[in-house]
Amino acid sequence: MINLALVGCGGMAHSHAQSLLGMKDDVNVVALVDVLPDRTKAYKEKYFPKATEFDSYEKLMAAPPAGLTGVVLVTPHYLHYGQSKAALEKGLHVLCEKPLVTNSKDAYDLWATVKKTGKLLAIGFQASYTAEYQAIKAYRDNGKLGRVQIISGWLAQGWLKNTANSWRQDPKQSGGGQMYDSGSHVLNGMMWLMNEPVVEVSCMYDTMGSPVDINGVAILRFEGGALGSVAIGGNSAGWDVAINIQTDIGQVRTGPHGGFLEMKQHGRTIYPAVSFDDTPGAFTVHRNFIRAIQGKEALEAPVRYGVLLSSLMDAMYESAAKQAPVKVKPVPKEI
C-alpha cells in the first residue's frame, strides 16, 4: 500500500482527491495539509476520514505519519521548490502540480536532488497520460509520424477574470502569468511530443493591466531544427485550445490535454483508434506515479520536463524584456 499526504486542500485538490480515491486498493491518503484547518477538516470529512490533519508543511516533515511513502503537492507555484526538496531529502516520492518551479536554477537543483536521493518526482501535466498523446508517441517512435517541421500551440481562456485577486496574478508567488500557468500545459505538451528541448525563442506579451503576462506569443526553434509557434491568451470570452503539427508526410491536430486526435497523411484524414479506460484513477498522473513507485512503469512527466519548461520560460521572459531573440540555456543530455 502506498501512503500519501495531500498537501494543499483548496479547489484544485478536489480532482486529485477523487482520482486517488479511485485507486483505493493501491493508495491510502494518511495526511492532509493546509494552513487553513477548515480545509483539511472538510477534506477529511468528504474524502479521507482516517487521515491525520496538519496546519503546516513543516509539521508534516517534522513528524510524518508512520509509513508515509510520498506527497502530492497542490500548492502555489513558489512553494513547489522548497516543498519538493524537503520531501525528497526526507526519503519521500513527490507528485507536484505544474509548473514544477518558477526558475531553472531551482529545477536543476531538484533534478540533482532526485539523482542524489533516488526518489521519484512527477509533474502533474495531464497530456502525457492521455490516450491521444500515447498514440502520437507510438507513431513518433515507430517512424510513422514523419519528421516534424512545424508545431504550433494555441490557448484562449478567461484567465484574467477567473484568477483576479488571487496569488496566480502575484509574480512573487506564481513566477509569471498565463504563459507560466495554463500556458505551461501547451508548452510542455509541445516539448513532450517533440521529445526534445527548445534552443532559441523570441517572445512578447501584453499584461492587460495585470502585474503578470495575460496574452503572450512566441516563436521557437527546437534542438532538431523544427520550428514552433505558440499563442497563449488569457483574456478570452471562452475556451479554445489546440496543438497542430506539420511533418514531411502529413499533419496532426490534438490538444494540450488530449481530448481529440486527427491525422492527415497522403491526402487522407484518419482518426486513429485510441484506448480508453474508464476505471476511476486509470491512466492518470496518479496511476502513473503509483505504478512508478511500485516499479511497474516509468514516469511519463519526470523532473526532466520541469527543467525543460523552466529553462524555456526563463528565456521567454528574458526575450520579452530585451525585445530580442534569446538562446535557451542548453539542457544536458543526461537530463
XYZ file of C-alpha atoms in Angstrom:
335
model
C 0.000 0.000 0.000
C 1.300 3.450 -0.962
C 0.693 6.010 1.805
C 0.430 9.634 0.645
C -0.003 13.109 2.099
C -2.208 15.552 0.160
C -0.633 18.975 0.620
C -2.909 21.923 -0.192
C -6.639 21.368 0.200
C -8.024 24.146 -1.990
C -10.253 23.871 -5.056
C -7.673 22.259 -7.362
C -7.084 19.430 -4.870
C -10.600 18.027 -5.335
C -9.654 16.372 -8.636
C -6.555 14.888 -7.004
C -8.602 13.551 -4.089
C -11.210 11.998 -6.368
C -8.588 10.303 -8.531
C -6.718 8.967 -5.509
C -9.971 7.611 -4.067
C -10.424 5.650 -7.282
C -7.166 3.833 -6.525
C -8.168 2.691 -3.045
C -6.606 -0.760 -3.462
C -3.175 0.787 -4.054
C -3.298 4.148 -2.260
C -4.055 5.371 1.220
C -4.108 9.122 1.923
C -2.883 9.259 5.508
C -2.297 13.017 5.889
C -3.960 16.271 4.857
C -2.056 19.553 4.986
C -3.289 23.135 4.674
C -2.633 26.386 6.525
C -6.409 26.733 6.893
C -7.639 23.984 9.263
C -11.193 24.274 7.957
C -9.970 22.973 4.612
C -8.290 19.856 5.963
C -11.361 19.201 8.095
C -13.605 19.404 5.023
C -11.370 17.050 3.012
C -11.211 14.639 5.934
C -14.996 14.528 6.195
C -15.584 14.259 2.440
C -12.732 12.051 1.244
C -10.290 10.647 3.796
C -11.870 10.125 7.258
C -8.796 8.368 8.687
C -6.211 10.968 7.599
C -4.190 12.991 10.101
C -4.549 16.773 9.738
C -1.603 19.195 9.676
C -1.777 23.002 9.577
C 1.738 23.403 8.150
C 4.029 21.505 5.804
C 6.876 21.906 8.281
C 4.900 19.929 10.882
C 4.320 17.148 8.372
C 8.029 16.953 7.580
C 8.946 17.051 11.276
C 6.600 14.229 12.272
C 5.225 12.366 9.243
C 2.730 9.539 9.759
C 4.319 6.113 10.029
C 4.902 4.526 6.638
C 4.459 7.710 4.610
C 5.592 6.998 1.045
C 5.160 10.310 -0.746
C 3.473 13.693 -1.037
C 1.100 15.236 -3.563
C 1.731 18.986 -3.753
C -1.236 21.165 -4.775
C 0.166 24.480 -3.561
C 1.083 27.876 -5.069
C 3.937 27.745 -7.570
C 6.556 29.451 -5.417
C 6.217 26.779 -2.720
C 6.888 23.825 -5.037
C 10.681 24.003 -4.941
C 11.151 24.057 -1.183
C 8.405 21.532 -0.501
C 9.660 19.126 -3.180
C 13.253 19.343 -1.992
C 12.297 18.811 1.661
C 10.239 15.723 0.794
C 12.911 14.188 -1.433
C 15.559 14.683 1.237
C 13.157 13.091 3.740
C 13.120 9.984 1.551
C 9.675 10.624 0.079
C 8.470 10.474 -3.511
C 6.848 13.639 -4.895
C 3.958 14.349 -7.249
C 3.907 18.103 -7.850
C 1.310 20.220 -9.628
C 2.572 22.185 -12.613
C 4.713 24.158 -13.038
C 7.379 22.382 -11.021
C 9.234 25.592 -10.124
C 9.425 29.251 -11.110
C 13.034 29.357 -12.385
C 15.521 26.993 -13.956
C 18.051 27.240 -11.101
C 15.562 25.559 -8.771
C 14.630 22.990 -11.432
C 18.248 21.945 -11.869
C 18.640 21.661 -8.107
C 15.604 19.381 -7.873
C 16.976 17.258 -10.700
C 20.239 16.909 -8.753
C 18.282 16.063 -5.596
C 16.305 13.366 -7.415
C 19.569 11.918 -8.697
C 21.122 12.014 -5.209
C 18.172 10.554 -3.300
C 16.915 8.059 -5.873
C 13.342 9.174 -5.193
C 10.757 9.952 -7.858
C 9.495 13.413 -8.771
C 6.477 13.541 -11.091
C 4.817 16.672 -12.518
C 1.053 16.996 -12.958
C 0.968 17.633 -16.699
C -2.106 15.726 -17.904
C -1.259 15.441 -21.609
C 1.288 12.643 -21.446
C -1.194 10.394 -19.623
C -3.872 10.656 -22.310
C -4.619 8.005 -24.910
C -4.149 10.597 -27.674
C -0.614 11.521 -26.629
C 0.337 7.893 -26.177
C -0.915 7.214 -29.717
C 1.132 10.101 -31.160
C 4.160 8.891 -29.188
C 3.798 5.443 -30.748
C 3.607 6.962 -34.250
C 6.636 9.133 -33.431
C 8.743 6.299 -32.071
C 7.991 3.819 -34.858
C 8.690 6.404 -37.582
C 5.113 6.622 -38.872
C 4.666 10.251 -37.782
C 7.339 11.529 -40.130
C 9.869 14.269 -39.495
C 8.302 17.201 -37.648
C 8.875 20.522 -39.417
C 6.459 22.878 -37.619
C 4.495 22.622 -34.371
C 2.105 25.263 -33.079
C 0.175 25.661 -29.837
C -2.932 27.755 -29.160
C -4.828 28.570 -25.978
C -7.664 31.020 -25.336
C -9.063 31.251 -21.797
C -10.746 33.751 -19.482
C -7.762 33.570 -17.129
C -7.513 37.316 -16.403
C -11.003 37.443 -14.921
C -11.008 33.961 -13.382
C -7.789 34.490 -11.390
C -8.383 38.124 -10.378
C -7.276 38.958 -6.804
C -5.587 35.572 -6.401
C -1.976 34.513 -5.898
C -1.832 33.492 -9.573
C -1.536 37.168 -10.565
C 1.142 37.868 -7.954
C 4.511 37.355 -9.728
C 6.274 36.626 -6.425
C 4.011 33.633 -5.854
C 3.275 32.498 -9.406
C 6.577 33.133 -11.178
C 4.651 34.590 -14.108
C 1.201 34.867 -15.576
C -0.911 32.952 -18.061
C 2.133 31.724 -20.001
C 3.544 30.020 -16.876
C 0.169 28.831 -15.565
C -2.272 27.370 -18.100
C 0.240 28.043 -20.855
C 2.655 25.567 -19.309
C 0.339 22.754 -20.423
C 0.661 23.888 -24.044
C 4.434 24.344 -23.884
C 5.007 21.056 -22.071
C 2.709 19.252 -24.496
C 4.731 20.558 -27.422
C 8.085 19.582 -25.880
C 6.758 16.172 -24.797
C 5.560 15.397 -28.319
C 8.823 16.659 -29.812
C 10.829 14.800 -27.142
C 13.498 17.489 -27.297
C 14.220 20.940 -25.848
C 13.722 24.386 -27.352
C 17.080 26.043 -28.082
C 16.032 29.555 -29.167
C 12.968 31.715 -28.550
C 11.564 35.124 -29.370
C 8.672 36.243 -27.158
C 6.420 39.194 -26.470
C 3.413 39.617 -24.199
C 0.724 42.023 -23.008
C -0.160 42.350 -19.306
C -3.593 43.878 -19.989
C -3.094 45.991 -16.853
C -2.207 42.997 -14.661
C 1.118 42.581 -12.796
C 1.757 39.469 -14.935
C 1.531 38.402 -18.582
C -2.005 37.761 -19.841
C -1.654 37.390 -23.629
C 1.650 36.075 -24.968
C 3.141 34.821 -28.216
C 6.475 33.192 -29.025
C 8.456 31.745 -31.910
C 10.517 28.650 -31.059
C 13.373 26.658 -32.573
C 13.760 23.083 -31.379
C 17.035 21.231 -30.976
C 16.387 19.057 -34.023
C 15.672 22.069 -36.249
C 11.873 22.088 -36.209
C 10.176 25.465 -35.827
C 7.347 26.244 -33.451
C 4.917 28.972 -32.525
C 2.671 29.453 -29.543
C -0.149 31.899 -28.775
C -1.401 31.892 -25.190
C -4.408 34.087 -24.485
C -5.775 34.900 -21.058
C -8.481 37.444 -21.813
C -10.905 35.376 -23.849
C -14.695 35.158 -23.542
C -14.483 31.394 -23.945
C -12.165 28.409 -24.036
C -10.299 27.057 -27.050
C -7.108 25.040 -27.253
C -5.143 23.065 -29.844
C -1.737 21.778 -30.864
C -1.027 21.348 -34.581
C 1.920 19.509 -36.121
C 3.232 19.537 -39.686
C 5.543 16.689 -40.677
C 7.074 15.775 -44.014
C 4.251 13.264 -44.604
C 1.188 14.885 -43.028
C -0.442 16.815 -40.211
C -1.631 16.091 -36.672
C -4.122 18.012 -34.554
C -4.724 17.462 -30.845
C -4.853 19.489 -27.604
C -2.511 20.016 -24.651
C -4.835 17.840 -22.550
C -5.605 15.308 -25.281
C -9.348 15.024 -25.861
C -9.230 14.688 -29.637
C -6.867 13.426 -32.316
C -6.947 13.991 -36.077
C -4.230 12.944 -38.512
C -3.840 13.630 -42.222
C -1.409 11.574 -44.278
C -1.067 11.036 -48.016
C -4.228 13.006 -48.721
C -6.373 11.029 -46.263
C -7.852 12.150 -42.943
C -7.748 9.452 -40.286
C -8.824 9.253 -36.671
C -6.521 6.710 -35.027
C -8.154 4.309 -32.611
C -7.038 5.101 -29.071
C -7.687 3.033 -25.985
C -9.606 4.488 -23.074
C -10.011 3.006 -19.612
C -12.955 4.439 -17.680
C -11.894 2.856 -14.391
C -11.554 5.629 -11.747
C -7.926 6.627 -11.457
C -6.936 4.808 -14.647
C -4.318 6.255 -16.973
C -3.844 9.399 -14.937
C -0.862 11.134 -13.423
C -1.763 9.460 -10.127
C -1.828 5.943 -11.520
C 1.471 6.501 -13.311
C 3.000 7.930 -10.122
C 1.870 4.955 -8.040
C 2.916 2.371 -10.626
C 6.317 4.063 -10.944
C 6.791 3.853 -7.158
C 5.862 0.167 -7.406
C 8.480 -0.281 -10.145
C 5.892 -1.246 -12.764
C 6.440 1.621 -15.235
C 8.469 4.769 -15.838
C 7.230 8.275 -15.072
C 5.664 9.985 -18.088
C 6.435 13.520 -16.825
C 9.545 13.286 -14.621
C 11.742 16.121 -13.363
C 13.249 16.449 -16.875
C 10.137 18.284 -18.016
C 10.422 20.712 -15.124
C 13.938 21.564 -16.296
C 12.853 21.900 -19.934
C 9.896 24.151 -19.126
C 11.642 26.422 -16.627
C 14.639 26.867 -18.940
C 12.279 27.833 -21.752
C 10.252 30.190 -19.528
C 13.409 31.945 -18.284
C 14.370 32.568 -21.906
C 10.849 33.664 -22.927
C 10.655 36.327 -20.217
C 14.216 37.430 -20.982
C 13.360 37.731 -24.678
C 10.257 39.802 -23.929
C 12.285 42.119 -21.673
C 15.097 42.540 -24.222
C 12.724 42.629 -27.209
C 15.097 40.263 -28.995
C 15.575 36.521 -29.643
C 17.289 34.623 -26.827
C 19.193 31.337 -26.735
C 17.728 28.898 -24.207
C 20.233 27.608 -21.663
C 21.307 24.184 -23.017
C 19.848 21.251 -21.115
C 22.415 18.484 -20.517
C 21.771 15.278 -22.477
C 21.681 13.237 -19.279
C 18.508 15.076 -18.221
